Amino acid sequence: MVVLFLAMSLDGYIADRSGGVDWLSGQREQEEGIDTYAEFVKDVDTVIMGWNTYHQVVTELSPGEWVYSDLTSYVVTHRELPSTEQIIFTHEDPCALVKKLKQEPGKHIWICGGSKVIQQLMEEDLIDRYYISVIPTILGDGIRMFGTMEKEIKLQLVKTQTYNGITDLVYQHRL
């Protein structure tokens, strides 16, 4: 199963104007939240992301260690970078990569970002489940989660939960 697991602002942005994500929090800083990530990642063994997402993780969010060390990570990029045991840099089209990985045994494939990778996978209808956390912030501008598409994708809501002003919405394809 291919799962998009991402947070967005109430007005549909995954990053602010400068690409920052320091707004990703609930309405009260001190309040204990639900650890949705820990529960989600139990069923995942592969993560796919674009270069910008990778760069943000290693330079801003977790510069000291690779936070996805328990997962096989694919970074879709045009840059020529040497892969490691944990991180595979690839020029492969994200759709072709996902199709190939779906044929291999394993757990779920997590699409971690960014918007260009998400858009390409949506165009080919390769995302099976959408797990979106809506953050109680209106950014007004930034990097949109969803761009324009040639077709619509009909979904059905399978789960919701709220905590600290955040609303998690889980959708899958409508039957």
CSV table of N, CA and C in Angstrom, one decimal:
chain,number,residue,atom,x,y,z
A,1,MET,N,0.8,-1.2,0.0
A,1,MET,CA,0.0,0.0,0.0
A,1,MET,C,0.9,1.2,0.0
A,2,VAL,N,0.5,2.2,-0.8
A,2,VAL,CA,1.2,3.5,-0.9
A,2,VAL,C,0.4,4.5,-0.1
A,3,VAL,N,1.1,5.1,0.9
A,3,VAL,CA,0.4,6.1,1.8
A,3,VAL,C,1.1,7.4,1.8
A,4,LEU,N,0.3,8.4,1.5
A,4,LEU,CA,0.7,9.8,1.7
A,4,LEU,C,0.5,10.2,3.2
A,5,PHE,N,1.5,10.4,4.0
A,5,PHE,CA,1.3,10.8,5.4
A,5,PHE,C,2.0,12.2,5.5
A,6,LEU,N,1.2,13.2,5.7
A,6,LEU,CA,1.7,14.5,5.6
A,6,LEU,C,0.8,15.5,6.4
A,7,ALA,N,1.4,16.6,6.8
A,7,ALA,CA,0.6,17.6,7.5
A,7,ALA,C,0.5,18.8,6.6
A,8,MET,N,-0.6,19.5,6.7
A,8,MET,CA,-0.8,20.8,5.9
A,8,MET,C,-1.5,21.8,6.8
A,9,SER,N,-1.4,23.0,6.4
A,9,SER,CA,-2.1,24.1,7.1
A,9,SER,C,-3.5,24.0,6.7
A,10,LEU,N,-4.4,24.7,7.4
A,10,LEU,CA,-5.8,24.7,7.2
A,10,LEU,C,-6.1,25.2,5.7
A,11,ASP,N,-5.3,26.0,5.2
A,11,ASP,CA,-5.5,26.5,3.8
A,11,ASP,C,-4.7,25.7,2.8
A,12,GLY,N,-4.2,24.5,3.1
A,12,GLY,CA,-3.7,23.6,2.1
A,12,GLY,C,-2.2,23.7,1.8
A,13,TYR,N,-1.4,24.3,2.7
A,13,TYR,CA,0.1,24.4,2.4
A,13,TYR,C,0.9,23.4,3.2
A,14,ILE,N,1.9,22.8,2.6
A,14,ILE,CA,2.8,21.9,3.4
A,14,ILE,C,4.1,22.6,3.9
A,15,ALA,N,4.3,23.8,3.4
A,15,ALA,CA,5.4,24.6,3.8
A,15,ALA,C,5.1,26.1,3.6
A,16,ASP,N,5.7,27.0,4.4
A,16,ASP,CA,5.5,28.4,4.2
A,16,ASP,C,6.2,29.0,3.0
A,17,ARG,N,6.1,30.3,2.9
A,17,ARG,CA,6.7,30.9,1.7
A,17,ARG,C,8.2,30.6,1.4
A,18,SER,N,8.9,30.4,2.5
A,18,SER,CA,10.4,30.2,2.4
A,18,SER,C,10.7,28.7,2.5
A,19,GLY,N,9.6,27.8,2.5
A,19,GLY,CA,9.8,26.4,2.6
A,19,GLY,C,9.9,25.9,4.0
A,20,GLY,N,9.7,26.7,5.0
A,20,GLY,CA,9.8,26.4,6.4
A,20,GLY,C,8.6,25.6,6.9
A,21,VAL,N,8.8,24.8,8.0
A,21,VAL,CA,7.7,24.1,8.6
A,21,VAL,C,7.7,24.3,10.1
A,22,ASP,N,8.2,25.4,10.6
A,22,ASP,CA,8.2,25.6,12.0
A,22,ASP,C,6.8,25.9,12.6
A,23,TRP,N,5.8,26.0,11.8
A,23,TRP,CA,4.4,26.2,12.2
A,23,TRP,C,3.7,24.9,12.4
A,24,LEU,N,4.4,23.8,12.3
A,24,LEU,CA,3.7,22.4,12.4
A,24,LEU,C,3.6,22.1,13.9
A,25,SER,N,2.6,22.6,14.5
A,25,SER,CA,2.3,22.3,15.9
A,25,SER,C,0.8,22.6,16.2
A,26,GLY,N,0.4,22.0,17.3
A,26,GLY,CA,-1.0,22.2,17.7
A,26,GLY,C,-1.2,23.6,18.2
A,27,GLN,N,-2.4,23.8,18.8
A,27,GLN,CA,-2.8,25.1,19.3
A,27,GLN,C,-2.2,25.5,20.6
A,28,ARG,N,-1.8,24.5,21.4
A,28,ARG,CA,-1.1,24.8,22.7
A,28,ARG,C,0.2,24.1,22.7
A,29,GLU,N,1.3,24.8,22.8
A,29,GLU,CA,2.6,24.2,22.8
A,29,GLU,C,2.9,23.2,23.9
A,30,GLN,N,2.3,23.4,25.1
A,30,GLN,CA,2.6,22.6,26.2
A,30,GLN,C,1.8,21.3,26.3
A,31,GLU,N,0.7,21.2,25.4
A,31,GLU,CA,-0.2,20.1,25.5
A,31,GLU,C,0.4,18.9,24.9
A,32,GLU,N,0.2,17.8,25.6
A,32,GLU,CA,0.6,16.4,25.1
A,32,GLU,C,-0.3,16.0,23.9
A,33,GLY,N,0.3,15.6,22.9
A,33,GLY,CA,-0.4,15.2,21.7
A,33,GLY,C,-0.4,13.7,21.5
A,34,ILE,N,-1.1,13.2,20.6
A,34,ILE,CA,-1.1,11.8,20.2
A,34,ILE,C,0.1,11.6,19.3
A,35,ASP,N,0.8,10.5,19.5
A,35,ASP,CA,2.0,10.2,18.6
A,35,ASP,C,1.5,9.4,17.4
A,36,THR,N,0.9,10.1,16.5
A,36,THR,CA,0.3,9.4,15.3
A,36,THR,C,1.5,8.9,14.4
A,37,TYR,N,2.6,9.5,14.4
A,37,TYR,CA,3.7,9.0,13.6
A,37,TYR,C,4.2,7.6,14.1
A,38,ALA,N,4.4,7.5,15.4
A,38,ALA,CA,4.8,6.2,15.9
A,38,ALA,C,3.9,5.0,15.5
A,39,GLU,N,2.6,5.3,15.6
A,39,GLU,CA,1.6,4.3,15.2
A,39,GLU,C,1.6,4.0,13.7
A,40,PHE,N,1.7,5.1,12.9
A,40,PHE,CA,1.7,5.0,11.4
A,40,PHE,C,3.0,4.2,11.0
A,41,VAL,N,4.1,4.5,11.5
A,41,VAL,CA,5.4,4.0,10.9
A,41,VAL,C,5.6,2.5,11.2
A,42,LYS,N,4.8,1.9,12.1
A,42,LYS,CA,4.9,0.5,12.4
A,42,LYS,C,4.6,-0.3,11.2
A,43,ASP,N,3.8,0.2,10.3
A,43,ASP,CA,3.4,-0.6,9.1
A,43,ASP,C,4.1,-0.2,7.8
A,44,VAL,N,5.2,0.6,8.0
A,44,VAL,CA,6.0,1.1,6.9
A,44,VAL,C,7.4,0.6,6.9
A,45,ASP,N,8.0,0.3,5.7
A,45,ASP,CA,9.4,-0.1,5.7
A,45,ASP,C,10.1,0.7,4.6
A,46,THR,N,9.4,1.5,3.9
A,46,THR,CA,10.0,2.3,2.8
A,46,THR,C,9.5,3.7,2.8
A,47,VAL,N,10.3,4.7,2.6
A,47,VAL,CA,9.9,6.1,2.5
A,47,VAL,C,10.5,6.7,1.3
A,48,ILE,N,9.7,7.5,0.6
A,48,ILE,CA,10.1,8.1,-0.7
A,48,ILE,C,9.9,9.6,-0.5
A,49,MET,N,10.9,10.4,-0.9
A,49,MET,CA,10.8,11.9,-0.8
A,49,MET,C,11.6,12.5,-1.9
A,50,GLY,N,11.3,13.8,-2.2
A,50,GLY,CA,12.0,14.5,-3.1
A,50,GLY,C,13.3,15.2,-2.5
A,51,TRP,N,14.1,15.8,-3.3
A,51,TRP,CA,15.3,16.4,-2.8
A,51,TRP,C,15.0,17.5,-1.7
A,52,ASN,N,14.1,18.4,-2.0
A,52,ASN,CA,13.8,19.5,-1.0
A,52,ASN,C,13.4,18.9,0.4
A,53,THR,N,12.6,17.9,0.4
A,53,THR,CA,12.2,17.3,1.7
A,53,THR,C,13.4,16.7,2.4
A,54,TYR,N,14.2,15.9,1.6
A,54,TYR,CA,15.5,15.4,2.1
A,54,TYR,C,16.4,16.4,2.7
A,55,HIS,N,16.6,17.5,1.9
A,55,HIS,CA,17.5,18.6,2.3
A,55,HIS,C,17.0,19.2,3.6
A,56,GLN,N,15.7,19.4,3.7
A,56,GLN,CA,15.1,20.0,4.9
A,56,GLN,C,15.3,19.1,6.2
A,57,VAL,N,15.2,17.8,6.0
A,57,VAL,CA,15.4,16.9,7.1
A,57,VAL,C,16.8,17.0,7.6
A,58,VAL,N,17.8,16.9,6.7
A,58,VAL,CA,19.2,16.8,7.1
A,58,VAL,C,19.8,18.1,7.5
A,59,THR,N,19.2,19.3,7.1
A,59,THR,CA,19.8,20.5,7.4
A,59,THR,C,19.1,21.3,8.5
A,60,GLU,N,17.7,21.0,8.7
A,60,GLU,CA,16.9,21.8,9.6
A,60,GLU,C,16.3,20.9,10.7
A,61,LEU,N,15.6,19.9,10.3
A,61,LEU,CA,14.8,19.1,11.2
A,61,LEU,C,15.6,18.1,12.1
A,62,SER,N,16.6,17.5,11.5
A,62,SER,CA,17.4,16.5,12.2
A,62,SER,C,18.8,16.4,11.6
A,63,PRO,N,19.6,17.5,11.7
A,63,PRO,CA,20.9,17.5,11.1
A,63,PRO,C,21.9,16.5,11.7
A,64,GLY,N,21.7,16.0,12.9
A,64,GLY,CA,22.7,15.1,13.5
A,64,GLY,C,22.5,13.7,13.2
A,65,GLU,N,21.3,13.3,12.8
A,65,GLU,CA,21.1,11.9,12.5
A,65,GLU,C,19.9,11.7,11.5
A,66,TRP,N,20.0,10.6,10.8
A,66,TRP,CA,18.9,10.3,9.8
A,66,TRP,C,17.8,9.7,10.6
A,67,VAL,N,16.7,10.5,10.6
A,67,VAL,CA,15.5,10.1,11.4
A,67,VAL,C,14.7,8.9,10.9
A,68,TYR,N,15.0,8.5,9.7
A,68,TYR,CA,14.3,7.3,9.1
A,68,TYR,C,15.2,6.1,9.0
A,69,SER,N,16.1,6.0,10.0
A,69,SER,CA,17.1,4.9,9.9
A,69,SER,C,16.6,3.5,9.9
A,70,ASP,N,15.3,3.3,10.4
A,70,ASP,CA,14.7,2.0,10.4
A,70,ASP,C,14.0,1.7,9.0
A,71,LEU,N,14.0,2.6,8.1
A,71,LEU,CA,13.3,2.5,6.8
A,71,LEU,C,14.3,2.5,5.7
A,72,THR,N,13.9,1.9,4.6
A,72,THR,CA,14.7,2.1,3.3
A,72,THR,C,14.2,3.4,2.7
A,73,SER,N,15.1,4.4,2.6
A,73,SER,CA,14.7,5.7,2.1
A,73,SER,C,15.2,5.9,0.6
A,74,TYR,N,14.2,6.4,-0.2
A,74,TYR,CA,14.5,6.8,-1.6
A,74,TYR,C,14.4,8.3,-1.7
A,75,VAL,N,15.4,8.9,-2.2
A,75,VAL,CA,15.3,10.4,-2.5
A,75,VAL,C,15.4,10.6,-4.0
A,76,VAL,N,14.3,11.1,-4.5
A,76,VAL,CA,14.2,11.4,-6.0
A,76,VAL,C,14.9,12.7,-6.2
A,77,THR,N,15.9,12.7,-7.0
A,77,THR,CA,16.7,13.9,-7.3
A,77,THR,C,17.4,13.8,-8.6
A,78,HIS,N,17.7,14.9,-9.2
A,78,HIS,CA,18.6,14.9,-10.4
A,78,HIS,C,20.0,15.1,-10.1
A,79,ARG,N,20.3,15.3,-8.8
A,79,ARG,CA,21.7,15.4,-8.3
A,79,ARG,C,22.4,14.1,-8.4
A,80,GLU,N,23.7,14.1,-8.6
A,80,GLU,CA,24.5,12.9,-8.6
A,80,GLU,C,25.1,12.8,-7.2
A,81,LEU,N,24.5,11.9,-6.4
A,81,LEU,CA,24.9,11.7,-5.0
A,81,LEU,C,25.1,10.2,-4.8
A,82,PRO,N,26.1,9.9,-4.0
A,82,PRO,CA,26.4,8.5,-3.7
A,82,PRO,C,25.3,8.0,-2.7
A,83,SER,N,24.7,6.8,-3.0
A,83,SER,CA,23.8,6.3,-2.0
A,83,SER,C,24.5,5.6,-0.9
A,84,THR,N,23.8,5.5,0.2
A,84,THR,CA,24.3,4.8,1.4
A,84,THR,C,23.5,3.6,1.7
A,85,GLU,N,23.8,2.9,2.8
A,85,GLU,CA,23.0,1.7,3.1
A,85,GLU,C,21.5,2.1,3.5
A,86,GLN,N,21.4,3.3,4.0
A,86,GLN,CA,20.0,3.8,4.5
A,86,GLN,C,19.3,4.6,3.4
A,87,ILE,N,20.1,5.4,2.6
A,87,ILE,CA,19.5,6.3,1.7
A,87,ILE,C,19.9,6.1,0.3
A,88,ILE,N,18.9,5.9,-0.6
A,88,ILE,CA,19.2,5.6,-2.0
A,88,ILE,C,18.8,6.8,-2.8
A,89,PHE,N,19.7,7.5,-3.4
A,89,PHE,CA,19.4,8.6,-4.3
A,89,PHE,C,19.2,8.1,-5.7
A,90,THR,N,18.1,8.5,-6.3
A,90,THR,CA,17.7,8.0,-7.6
A,90,THR,C,17.2,9.0,-8.5
A,91,HIS,N,17.4,8.9,-9.8
A,91,HIS,CA,16.9,9.7,-10.9
A,91,HIS,C,15.6,9.2,-11.4
A,92,GLU,N,15.2,8.0,-10.9
A,92,GLU,CA,14.0,7.3,-11.4
A,92,GLU,C,12.8,8.1,-11.3
A,93,ASP,N,11.9,8.0,-12.2
A,93,ASP,CA,10.6,8.7,-12.2
A,93,ASP,C,9.9,8.2,-10.9
A,94,PRO,N,9.3,9.0,-10.1
A,94,PRO,CA,8.7,8.6,-8.9
A,94,PRO,C,7.6,7.5,-9.1
A,95,CYS,N,6.8,7.7,-10.2
A,95,CYS,CA,5.8,6.7,-10.6
A,95,CYS,C,6.4,5.3,-10.9
A,96,ALA,N,7.4,5.3,-11.7
A,96,ALA,CA,8.1,4.0,-12.0
A,96,ALA,C,8.7,3.4,-10.8
A,97,LEU,N,9.3,4.2,-9.9
A,97,LEU,CA,9.8,3.7,-8.7
A,97,LEU,C,8.7,3.1,-7.8
A,98,VAL,N,7.6,3.8,-7.6
A,98,VAL,CA,6.5,3.2,-6.8
A,98,VAL,C,6.0,1.9,-7.4
A,99,LYS,N,5.8,1.9,-8.7
A,99,LYS,CA,5.3,0.7,-9.3
A,99,LYS,C,6.2,-0.5,-9.1
A,100,LYS,N,7.5,-0.2,-9.2
A,100,LYS,CA,8.5,-1.3,-9.0
A,100,LYS,C,8.5,-1.8,-7.5
A,101,LEU,N,8.5,-0.8,-6.6
A,101,LEU,CA,8.5,-1.2,-5.2
A,101,LEU,C,7.2,-1.9,-4.7
A,102,LYS,N,6.1,-1.6,-5.3
A,102,LYS,CA,4.8,-2.3,-5.0
A,102,LYS,C,4.9,-3.7,-5.4
A,103,GLN,N,5.7,-4.1,-6.3
A,103,GLN,CA,5.8,-5.5,-6.7
A,103,GLN,C,6.7,-6.3,-5.8
A,104,GLU,N,7.5,-5.6,-5.0
A,104,GLU,CA,8.4,-6.3,-4.1
A,104,GLU,C,7.7,-6.6,-2.7
A,105,PRO,N,8.1,-7.6,-2.0
A,105,PRO,CA,7.5,-7.9,-0.7
A,105,PRO,C,7.9,-6.8,0.3
A,106,GLY,N,7.1,-6.6,1.2
A,106,GLY,CA,7.4,-5.6,2.2
A,106,GLY,C,6.1,-5.0,2.8
A,107,LYS,N,6.3,-4.0,3.6
A,107,LYS,CA,5.2,-3.3,4.3
A,107,LYS,C,4.8,-2.1,3.4
A,108,HIS,N,4.1,-1.1,4.0
A,108,HIS,CA,3.7,0.0,3.3
A,108,HIS,C,4.8,0.9,2.8
A,109,ILE,N,4.5,1.7,1.7
A,109,ILE,CA,5.4,2.7,1.2
A,109,ILE,C,4.9,4.0,1.5
A,110,TRP,N,5.7,4.8,2.2
A,110,TRP,CA,5.3,6.1,2.7
A,110,TRP,C,5.8,7.2,1.8
A,111,ILE,N,4.9,8.0,1.3
A,111,ILE,CA,5.3,9.2,0.5
A,111,ILE,C,5.3,10.4,1.5
A,112,CYS,N,6.6,10.9,1.7
A,112,CYS,CA,6.9,11.8,2.7
A,112,CYS,C,6.9,13.3,2.2
A,113,GLY,N,6.9,13.4,0.9
A,113,GLY,CA,7.0,14.8,0.2
A,113,GLY,C,8.0,14.7,-0.9
A,114,GLY,N,8.1,15.7,-1.5
A,114,GLY,CA,7.4,17.0,-1.5
A,114,GLY,C,6.3,17.1,-2.6
A,115,SER,N,5.9,18.3,-2.8
A,115,SER,CA,4.7,18.5,-3.6
A,115,SER,C,4.9,18.0,-5.0
A,116,LYS,N,6.1,18.0,-5.6
A,116,LYS,CA,6.3,17.6,-7.0
A,116,LYS,C,6.1,16.0,-7.1
A,117,VAL,N,6.7,15.3,-6.1
A,117,VAL,CA,6.6,13.9,-6.1
A,117,VAL,C,5.1,13.5,-5.8
A,118,ILE,N,4.5,14.2,-4.9
A,118,ILE,CA,3.0,13.9,-4.6
A,118,ILE,C,2.2,14.1,-5.9
A,119,GLN,N,2.4,15.2,-6.5
A,119,GLN,CA,1.6,15.5,-7.7
A,119,GLN,C,1.7,14.5,-8.8
A,120,GLN,N,3.0,14.0,-9.1
A,120,GLN,CA,3.2,13.0,-10.1
A,120,GLN,C,2.5,11.7,-9.7
A,121,LEU,N,2.6,11.3,-8.5
A,121,LEU,CA,1.9,10.1,-8.0
A,121,LEU,C,0.4,10.2,-8.1
A,122,MET,N,-0.1,11.3,-7.8
A,122,MET,CA,-1.6,11.5,-7.8
A,122,MET,C,-2.1,11.5,-9.3
A,123,GLU,N,-1.3,12.1,-10.2
A,123,GLU,CA,-1.7,12.1,-11.6
A,123,GLU,C,-1.8,10.7,-12.1
A,124,GLU,N,-1.0,9.7,-11.6
A,124,GLU,CA,-1.1,8.4,-12.1
A,124,GLU,C,-1.9,7.5,-11.1
A,125,ASP,N,-2.6,8.2,-10.1
A,125,ASP,CA,-3.4,7.5,-9.2
A,125,ASP,C,-2.7,6.3,-8.4
A,126,LEU,N,-1.5,6.6,-8.0
A,126,LEU,CA,-0.7,5.6,-7.3
A,126,LEU,C,-0.7,5.7,-5.8
A,127,ILE,N,-1.4,6.6,-5.2
A,127,ILE,CA,-1.5,6.7,-3.8
A,127,ILE,C,-2.8,6.0,-3.3
A,128,ASP,N,-2.6,5.0,-2.5
A,128,ASP,CA,-3.8,4.2,-2.0
A,128,ASP,C,-4.5,4.9,-0.8
A,129,ARG,N,-3.7,5.5,0.0
A,129,ARG,CA,-4.3,6.1,1.3
A,129,ARG,C,-3.7,7.5,1.5
A,130,TYR,N,-4.5,8.4,1.9
A,130,TYR,CA,-4.1,9.8,2.2
A,130,TYR,C,-4.3,10.0,3.7
A,131,TYR,N,-3.2,10.2,4.4
A,131,TYR,CA,-3.3,10.5,5.9
A,131,TYR,C,-2.8,11.9,6.0
A,132,ILE,N,-3.8,12.8,6.2
A,132,ILE,CA,-3.5,14.2,6.3
A,132,ILE,C,-3.8,14.8,7.6
A,133,SER,N,-2.8,15.4,8.2
A,133,SER,CA,-3.0,16.1,9.5
A,133,SER,C,-3.2,17.6,9.2
A,134,VAL,N,-4.3,18.1,9.6
A,134,VAL,CA,-4.6,19.5,9.3
A,134,VAL,C,-4.2,20.3,10.6
A,135,ILE,N,-3.2,21.2,10.4
A,135,ILE,CA,-2.7,22.0,11.5
A,135,ILE,C,-3.5,23.3,11.6
A,136,PRO,N,-3.8,23.7,12.8
A,136,PRO,CA,-4.6,24.9,13.0
A,136,PRO,C,-3.9,26.2,12.8
A,137,THR,N,-3.4,26.4,11.5
A,137,THR,CA,-2.7,27.6,11.1
A,137,THR,C,-3.1,27.9,9.7
A,138,ILE,N,-3.3,29.2,9.4
A,138,ILE,CA,-3.5,29.6,8.0
A,138,ILE,C,-2.3,30.4,7.6
A,139,LEU,N,-1.6,29.8,6.6
A,139,LEU,CA,-0.4,30.5,6.1
A,139,LEU,C,-0.6,31.6,5.1
A,140,GLY,N,-1.6,31.5,4.3
A,140,GLY,CA,-1.9,32.5,3.3
A,140,GLY,C,-1.1,32.3,2.0
A,141,ASP,N,0.1,31.6,2.1
A,141,ASP,CA,0.9,31.4,0.9
A,141,ASP,C,1.9,30.4,1.3
A,142,GLY,N,2.5,29.8,0.3
A,142,GLY,CA,3.6,28.8,0.5
A,142,GLY,C,3.6,27.7,-0.6
A,143,ILE,N,4.0,26.5,-0.2
A,143,ILE,CA,4.0,25.4,-1.1
A,143,ILE,C,2.7,24.6,-0.9
A,144,ARG,N,1.9,24.5,-1.9
A,144,ARG,CA,0.6,23.8,-1.8
A,144,ARG,C,0.8,22.3,-1.8
A,145,MET,N,0.0,21.6,-1.1
A,145,MET,CA,0.0,20.1,-1.0
A,145,MET,C,-0.5,19.6,-2.4
A,146,PHE,N,-1.6,20.1,-2.8
A,146,PHE,CA,-2.2,19.6,-4.0
A,146,PHE,C,-2.2,20.7,-5.1
A,147,GLY,N,-1.8,20.4,-6.3
A,147,GLY,CA,-1.8,21.3,-7.4
A,147,GLY,C,-3.0,20.9,-8.3
A,148,THR,N,-3.0,21.6,-9.5
A,148,THR,CA,-4.1,21.3,-10.4
A,148,THR,C,-3.9,19.9,-11.0
A,149,MET,N,-5.0,19.2,-11.4
A,149,MET,CA,-4.9,17.9,-12.0
A,149,MET,C,-5.8,17.8,-13.1
A,150,GLU,N,-5.6,16.9,-14.0
A,150,GLU,CA,-6.4,16.7,-15.2
A,150,GLU,C,-7.7,15.9,-14.8
A,151,LYS,N,-7.7,15.2,-13.7
A,151,LYS,CA,-8.8,14.3,-13.4
A,151,LYS,C,-9.1,14.5,-11.9
A,152,GLU,N,-10.2,14.0,-11.5
A,152,GLU,CA,-10.5,14.0,-10.0
A,152,GLU,C,-10.3,12.6,-9.5
A,153,ILE,N,-10.0,12.5,-8.2
A,153,ILE,CA,-9.8,11.3,-7.5
A,153,ILE,C,-10.9,11.2,-6.4
A,154,LYS,N,-11.8,10.3,-6.5
A,154,LYS,CA,-12.8,10.2,-5.5
A,154,LYS,C,-12.3,9.3,-4.3
A,155,LEU,N,-12.5,9.9,-3.1
A,155,LEU,CA,-12.0,9.2,-1.9
A,155,LEU,C,-13.2,9.0,-0.9
A,156,GLN,N,-13.0,8.1,0.0
A,156,GLN,CA,-13.9,7.9,1.1
A,156,GLN,C,-13.1,8.1,2.4
A,157,LEU,N,-13.8,8.7,3.4
A,157,LEU,CA,-13.2,8.9,4.7
A,157,LEU,C,-13.2,7.6,5.5
A,158,VAL,N,-12.1,7.2,6.0
A,158,VAL,CA,-12.1,6.0,6.8
A,158,VAL,C,-11.7,6.2,8.3
A,159,LYS,N,-11.2,7.4,8.6
A,159,LYS,CA,-10.9,7.6,10.0
A,159,LYS,C,-10.7,9.1,10.2
A,160,THR,N,-11.1,9.6,11.4
A,160,THR,CA,-10.7,11.0,11.8
A,160,THR,C,-10.3,10.9,13.3
A,161,GLN,N,-9.5,11.9,13.7
A,161,GLN,CA,-9.2,12.1,15.1
A,161,GLN,C,-8.7,13.5,15.3
A,162,THR,N,-9.0,14.0,16.5
A,162,THR,CA,-8.5,15.4,16.8
A,162,THR,C,-7.8,15.4,18.1
A,163,TYR,N,-6.8,16.3,18.2
A,163,TYR,CA,-6.0,16.4,19.4
A,163,TYR,C,-5.3,17.7,19.3
A,164,ASN,N,-5.3,18.5,20.3
A,164,ASN,CA,-4.6,19.8,20.4
A,164,ASN,C,-4.9,20.7,19.2
A,165,GLY,N,-6.1,20.7,18.7
A,165,GLY,CA,-6.5,21.5,17.6
A,165,GLY,C,-6.1,20.9,16.2
A,166,ILE,N,-5.4,19.8,16.2
A,166,ILE,CA,-5.0,19.2,14.9
A,166,ILE,C,-6.1,18.1,14.6
A,167,THR,N,-6.4,18.1,13.3
A,167,THR,CA,-7.4,17.1,12.8
A,167,THR,C,-6.7,16.1,11.8
A,168,ASP,N,-6.7,14.9,12.1
A,168,ASP,CA,-6.2,13.8,11.2
A,168,ASP,C,-7.3,13.3,10.4
A,169,LEU,N,-7.1,13.3,9.1
A,169,LEU,CA,-8.1,12.8,8.1
A,169,LEU,C,-7.5,11.7,7.4
A,170,VAL,N,-8.1,10.5,7.3
A,170,VAL,CA,-7.6,9.4,6.6
A,170,VAL,C,-8.6,9.0,5.5
A,171,TYR,N,-8.1,9.0,4.3
A,171,TYR,CA,-9.0,8.7,3.2
A,171,TYR,C,-8.4,7.5,2.4
A,172,GLN,N,-9.2,6.8,1.7
A,172,GLN,CA,-8.8,5.8,0.7
A,172,GLN,C,-9.7,5.9,-0.5
A,173,HIS,N,-9.4,5.2,-1.6
A,173,HIS,CA,-10.1,5.3,-2.8
A,173,HIS,C,-11.6,4.9,-2.5
A,174,ARG,N,-12.5,5.6,-3.1
A,174,ARG,CA,-13.9,5.3,-3.0
A,174,ARG,C,-14.2,4.0,-3.9
A,175,LEU,N,-14.9,3.1,-3.4
A,175,LEU,CA,-15.2,1.9,-4.1
A,175,LEU,C,-16.4,2.1,-5.0
